[in-house]
Protein backbone atom coordinates (compact mmCIF):
# COMPACT_ATOMS: atom_id res chain seq x y z
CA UNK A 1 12.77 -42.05 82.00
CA UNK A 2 10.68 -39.19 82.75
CA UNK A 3 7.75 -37.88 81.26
CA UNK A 4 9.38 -34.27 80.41
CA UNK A 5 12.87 -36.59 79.30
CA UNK A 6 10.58 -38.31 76.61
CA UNK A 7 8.51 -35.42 75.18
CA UNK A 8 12.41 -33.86 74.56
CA UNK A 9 13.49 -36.67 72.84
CA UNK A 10 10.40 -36.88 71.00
CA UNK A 11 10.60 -33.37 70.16
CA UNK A 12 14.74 -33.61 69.06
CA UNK A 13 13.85 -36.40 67.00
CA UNK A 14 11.90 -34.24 65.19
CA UNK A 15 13.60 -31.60 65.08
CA UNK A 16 17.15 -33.91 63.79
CA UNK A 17 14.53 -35.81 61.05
CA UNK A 18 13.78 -32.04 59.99
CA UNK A 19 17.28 -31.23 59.24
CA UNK A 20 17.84 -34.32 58.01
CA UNK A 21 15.42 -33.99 55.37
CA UNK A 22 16.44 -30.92 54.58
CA UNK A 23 19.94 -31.99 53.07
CA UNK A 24 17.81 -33.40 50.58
CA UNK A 25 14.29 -31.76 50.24
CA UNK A 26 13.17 -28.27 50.18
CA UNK A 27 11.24 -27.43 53.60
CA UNK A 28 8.19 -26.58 51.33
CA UNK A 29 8.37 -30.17 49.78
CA UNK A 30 9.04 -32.01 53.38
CA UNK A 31 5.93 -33.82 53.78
CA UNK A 32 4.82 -34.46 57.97
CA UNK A 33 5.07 -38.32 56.78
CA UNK A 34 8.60 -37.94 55.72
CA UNK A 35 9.22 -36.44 59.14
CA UNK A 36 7.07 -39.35 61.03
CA UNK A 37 9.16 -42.04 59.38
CA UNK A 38 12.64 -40.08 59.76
CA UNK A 39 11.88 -39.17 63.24
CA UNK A 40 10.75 -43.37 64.12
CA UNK A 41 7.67 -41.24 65.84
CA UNK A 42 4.19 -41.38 64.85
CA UNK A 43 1.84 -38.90 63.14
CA UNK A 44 -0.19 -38.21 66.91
CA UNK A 45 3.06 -37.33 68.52
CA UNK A 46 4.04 -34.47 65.95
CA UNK A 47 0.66 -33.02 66.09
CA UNK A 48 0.76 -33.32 69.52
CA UNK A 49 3.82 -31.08 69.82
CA UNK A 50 4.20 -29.66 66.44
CA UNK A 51 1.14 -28.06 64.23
CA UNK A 52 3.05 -27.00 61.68
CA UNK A 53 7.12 -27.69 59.94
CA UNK A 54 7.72 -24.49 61.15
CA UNK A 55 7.38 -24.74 64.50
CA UNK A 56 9.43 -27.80 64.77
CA UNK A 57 12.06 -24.59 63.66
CA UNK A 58 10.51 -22.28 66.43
CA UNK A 59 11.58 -24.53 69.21
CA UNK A 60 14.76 -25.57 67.99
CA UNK A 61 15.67 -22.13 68.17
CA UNK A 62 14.33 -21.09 71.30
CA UNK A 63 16.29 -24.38 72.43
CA UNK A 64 20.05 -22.76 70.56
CA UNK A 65 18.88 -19.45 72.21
CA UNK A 66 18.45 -20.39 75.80
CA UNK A 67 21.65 -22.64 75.21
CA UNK A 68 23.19 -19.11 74.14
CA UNK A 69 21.67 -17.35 76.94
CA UNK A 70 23.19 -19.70 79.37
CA UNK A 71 26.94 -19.60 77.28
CA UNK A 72 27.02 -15.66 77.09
CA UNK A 73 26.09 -15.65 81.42
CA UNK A 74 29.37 -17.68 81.67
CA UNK A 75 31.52 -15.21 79.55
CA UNK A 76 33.55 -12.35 79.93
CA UNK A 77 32.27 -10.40 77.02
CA UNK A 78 33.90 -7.31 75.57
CA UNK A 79 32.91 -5.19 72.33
CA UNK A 80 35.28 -6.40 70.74
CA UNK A 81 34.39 -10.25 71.76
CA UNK A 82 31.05 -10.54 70.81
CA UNK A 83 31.18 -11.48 67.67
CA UNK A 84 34.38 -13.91 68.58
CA UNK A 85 31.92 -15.62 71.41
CA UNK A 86 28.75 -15.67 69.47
CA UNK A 87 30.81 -17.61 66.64
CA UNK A 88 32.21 -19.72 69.24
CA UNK A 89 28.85 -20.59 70.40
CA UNK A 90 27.04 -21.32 66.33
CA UNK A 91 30.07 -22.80 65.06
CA UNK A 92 29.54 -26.47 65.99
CA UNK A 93 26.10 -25.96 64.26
CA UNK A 94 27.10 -24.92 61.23
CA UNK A 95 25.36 -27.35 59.21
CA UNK A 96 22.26 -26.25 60.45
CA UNK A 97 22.78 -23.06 59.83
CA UNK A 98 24.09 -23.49 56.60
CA UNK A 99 20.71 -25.52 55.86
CA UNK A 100 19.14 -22.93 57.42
CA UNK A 101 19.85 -19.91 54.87
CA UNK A 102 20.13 -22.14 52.04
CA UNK A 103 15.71 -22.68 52.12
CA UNK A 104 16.24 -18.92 52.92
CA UNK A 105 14.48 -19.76 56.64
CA UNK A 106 17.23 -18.13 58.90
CA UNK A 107 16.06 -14.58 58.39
CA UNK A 108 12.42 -15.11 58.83
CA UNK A 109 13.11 -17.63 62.07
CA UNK A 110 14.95 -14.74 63.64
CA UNK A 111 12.55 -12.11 62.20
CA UNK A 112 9.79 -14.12 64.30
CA UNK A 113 11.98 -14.44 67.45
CA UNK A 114 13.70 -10.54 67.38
CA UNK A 115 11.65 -9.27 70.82
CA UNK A 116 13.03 -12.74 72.21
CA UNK A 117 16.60 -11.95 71.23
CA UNK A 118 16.41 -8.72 72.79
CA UNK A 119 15.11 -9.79 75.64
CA UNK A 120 17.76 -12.46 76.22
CA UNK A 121 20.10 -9.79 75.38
CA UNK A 122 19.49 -7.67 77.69
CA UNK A 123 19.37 -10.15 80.52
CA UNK A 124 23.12 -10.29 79.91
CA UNK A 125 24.97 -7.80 82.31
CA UNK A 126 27.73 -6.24 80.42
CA UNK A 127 29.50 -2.92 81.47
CA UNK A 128 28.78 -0.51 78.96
CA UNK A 129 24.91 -0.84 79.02
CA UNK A 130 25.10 0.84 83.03
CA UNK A 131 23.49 3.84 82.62
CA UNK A 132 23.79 6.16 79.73
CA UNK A 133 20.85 4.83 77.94
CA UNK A 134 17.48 3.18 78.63
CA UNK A 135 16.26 -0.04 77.55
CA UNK A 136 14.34 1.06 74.71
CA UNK A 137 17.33 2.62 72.94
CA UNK A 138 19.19 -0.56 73.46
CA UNK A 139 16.60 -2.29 72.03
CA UNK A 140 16.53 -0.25 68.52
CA UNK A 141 20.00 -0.85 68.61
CA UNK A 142 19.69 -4.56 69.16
CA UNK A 143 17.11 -4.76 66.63
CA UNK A 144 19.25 -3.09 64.32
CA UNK A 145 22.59 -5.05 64.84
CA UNK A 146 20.70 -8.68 65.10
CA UNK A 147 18.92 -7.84 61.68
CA UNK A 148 22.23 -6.39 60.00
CA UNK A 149 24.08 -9.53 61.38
CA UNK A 150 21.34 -11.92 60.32
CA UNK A 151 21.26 -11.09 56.74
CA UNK A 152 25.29 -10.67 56.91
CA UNK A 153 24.95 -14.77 58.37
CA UNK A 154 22.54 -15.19 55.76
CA UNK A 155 24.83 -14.06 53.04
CA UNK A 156 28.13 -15.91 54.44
CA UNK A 157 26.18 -19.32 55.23
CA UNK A 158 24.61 -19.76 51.33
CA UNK A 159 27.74 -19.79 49.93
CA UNK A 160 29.04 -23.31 49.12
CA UNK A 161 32.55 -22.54 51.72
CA UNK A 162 32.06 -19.92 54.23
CA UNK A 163 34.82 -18.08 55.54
CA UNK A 164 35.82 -20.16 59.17
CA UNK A 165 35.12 -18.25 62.19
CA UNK A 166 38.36 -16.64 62.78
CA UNK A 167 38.27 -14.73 59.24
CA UNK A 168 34.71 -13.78 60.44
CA UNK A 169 35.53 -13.19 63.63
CA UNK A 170 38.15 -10.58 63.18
CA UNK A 171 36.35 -8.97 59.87
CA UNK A 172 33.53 -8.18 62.37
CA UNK A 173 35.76 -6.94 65.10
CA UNK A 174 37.20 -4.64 62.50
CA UNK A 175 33.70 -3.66 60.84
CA UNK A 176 32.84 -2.57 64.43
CA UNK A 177 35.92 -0.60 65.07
CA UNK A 178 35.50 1.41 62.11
CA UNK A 179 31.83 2.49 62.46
CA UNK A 180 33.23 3.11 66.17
CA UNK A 181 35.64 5.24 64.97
CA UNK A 182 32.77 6.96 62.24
CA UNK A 183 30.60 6.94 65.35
CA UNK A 184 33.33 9.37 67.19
CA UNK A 185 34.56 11.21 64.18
CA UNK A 186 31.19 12.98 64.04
C-alpha cells in the first residue's frame, strides 16, 4: 500500500470514529482519546493530520465536495434539476448529515467553506451562466442560495423523519418556479 493510500485511511478512520461518536456524544464532549481508540489509530497520527475535532470535519467535507464536483461534471443539469441531483448526490449520507445539524455543525462547516462552494460552482459549465452576468454577480447569488439552502437542510435534517428526497426534491423545484415567476412578474 502506498504512502498517500495509508494517510487516507488513516484520515477516514478518523473521520468514521468522529461520526461514530457522534451518535452518542456531543462534538464538544468528544474527547481526541475517544477518537484514538474508535479510530484503532494513535494519538501522533491525529495530531499529525488533525489539530483540532473540527478539522477532522473540514476535510471530510472538502472530500463530499470534490466527490460533488466530480458528480455534477458528469450531469446534465437543468434549473429545475439541481436540487433533484444535489439530493441524489447527499442522500446516501444522510446520517451524516442528519448528525451533522443535530450538534448544529452543518451551517458553520459550510459557512467556513462558502468561497470553496462557489468556486466549485462555478467550475461547472451550465448554459444559463454564458454571458449575461459576470462572476461576481453569480457569486452573490451563490452565496445567497447555498446559505438559504443550508439553513433550509439544517431545518429538514434536525427533525427526527425528514421528508425523503423526492418530497424535497419537487418542493424545491416548485419554491424555485415561483420566485421565478415573482422574479418575472416584476
Amino acid at each position: 500500500m502506498s504512502r498517500t493510500m495509508i494517510i487516507e485511511e488513516s484520515k477516514n478512520a478518523f473521520i468514521e470514529a468522529l461520526f461514530q461518536l457522534l451518535k452518542s456524544e456531543s462534538f464538544e464532549h468528544i474527547t481526541v482519546k475517544q477518537l484514538t481508540l474508535e479510530s484503532g489509530y494513535s494519538k501522533r497520527t491525529y495530531y499529525r493530520y488533525f489539530k483540532t475535532k473540527t478539522k477532522i470535519l473540514d476535510i471530510a467535507f472538502c472530500k463530499y465536495l470534490t466527490s460533488y464536483h466530480d458528480y455534477l461534471l458528469k450531469s446534465s443539469i437543468t434549473p429545475d434539476t439541481i436540487p433533484k441531483h444535489f439530493l441524489e448526490f447527499i442522500w446516501p449520507h444522510h446520517d451524516k448529515i442528519e448528525l451533522l445539524a443535530k450538534n448544529d455543525l452543518l451551517v458553520p462547516l459550510l459557512t467556513r467553506h462558502i468561497q470553496t462552494i462557489i468556486a466549485l460552482l462555478l467550475n461547472v459549465n451550465v448554459p444559463w451562466r454564458k454571458g449575461s452576468l459576470n462572476n461576481q454577480h453569480y457569486e452573490y447569488m451563490l452565496t445567497y442560495s447555498i446559505g438559504g439552502f443550508g439553513v433550509l437542510m439544517d431545518t429538514l435534517f434536525k427533525k427526527s423523519a425528514p421528508l425523503s428526497p423526492d418530497q424535497i426534491s419537487k418542493a424545491l423545484s416548485r419554491a424555485l418556479k415561483e420566485i421565478a415567476i415573482q422574479v418575472d412578474m416584476k
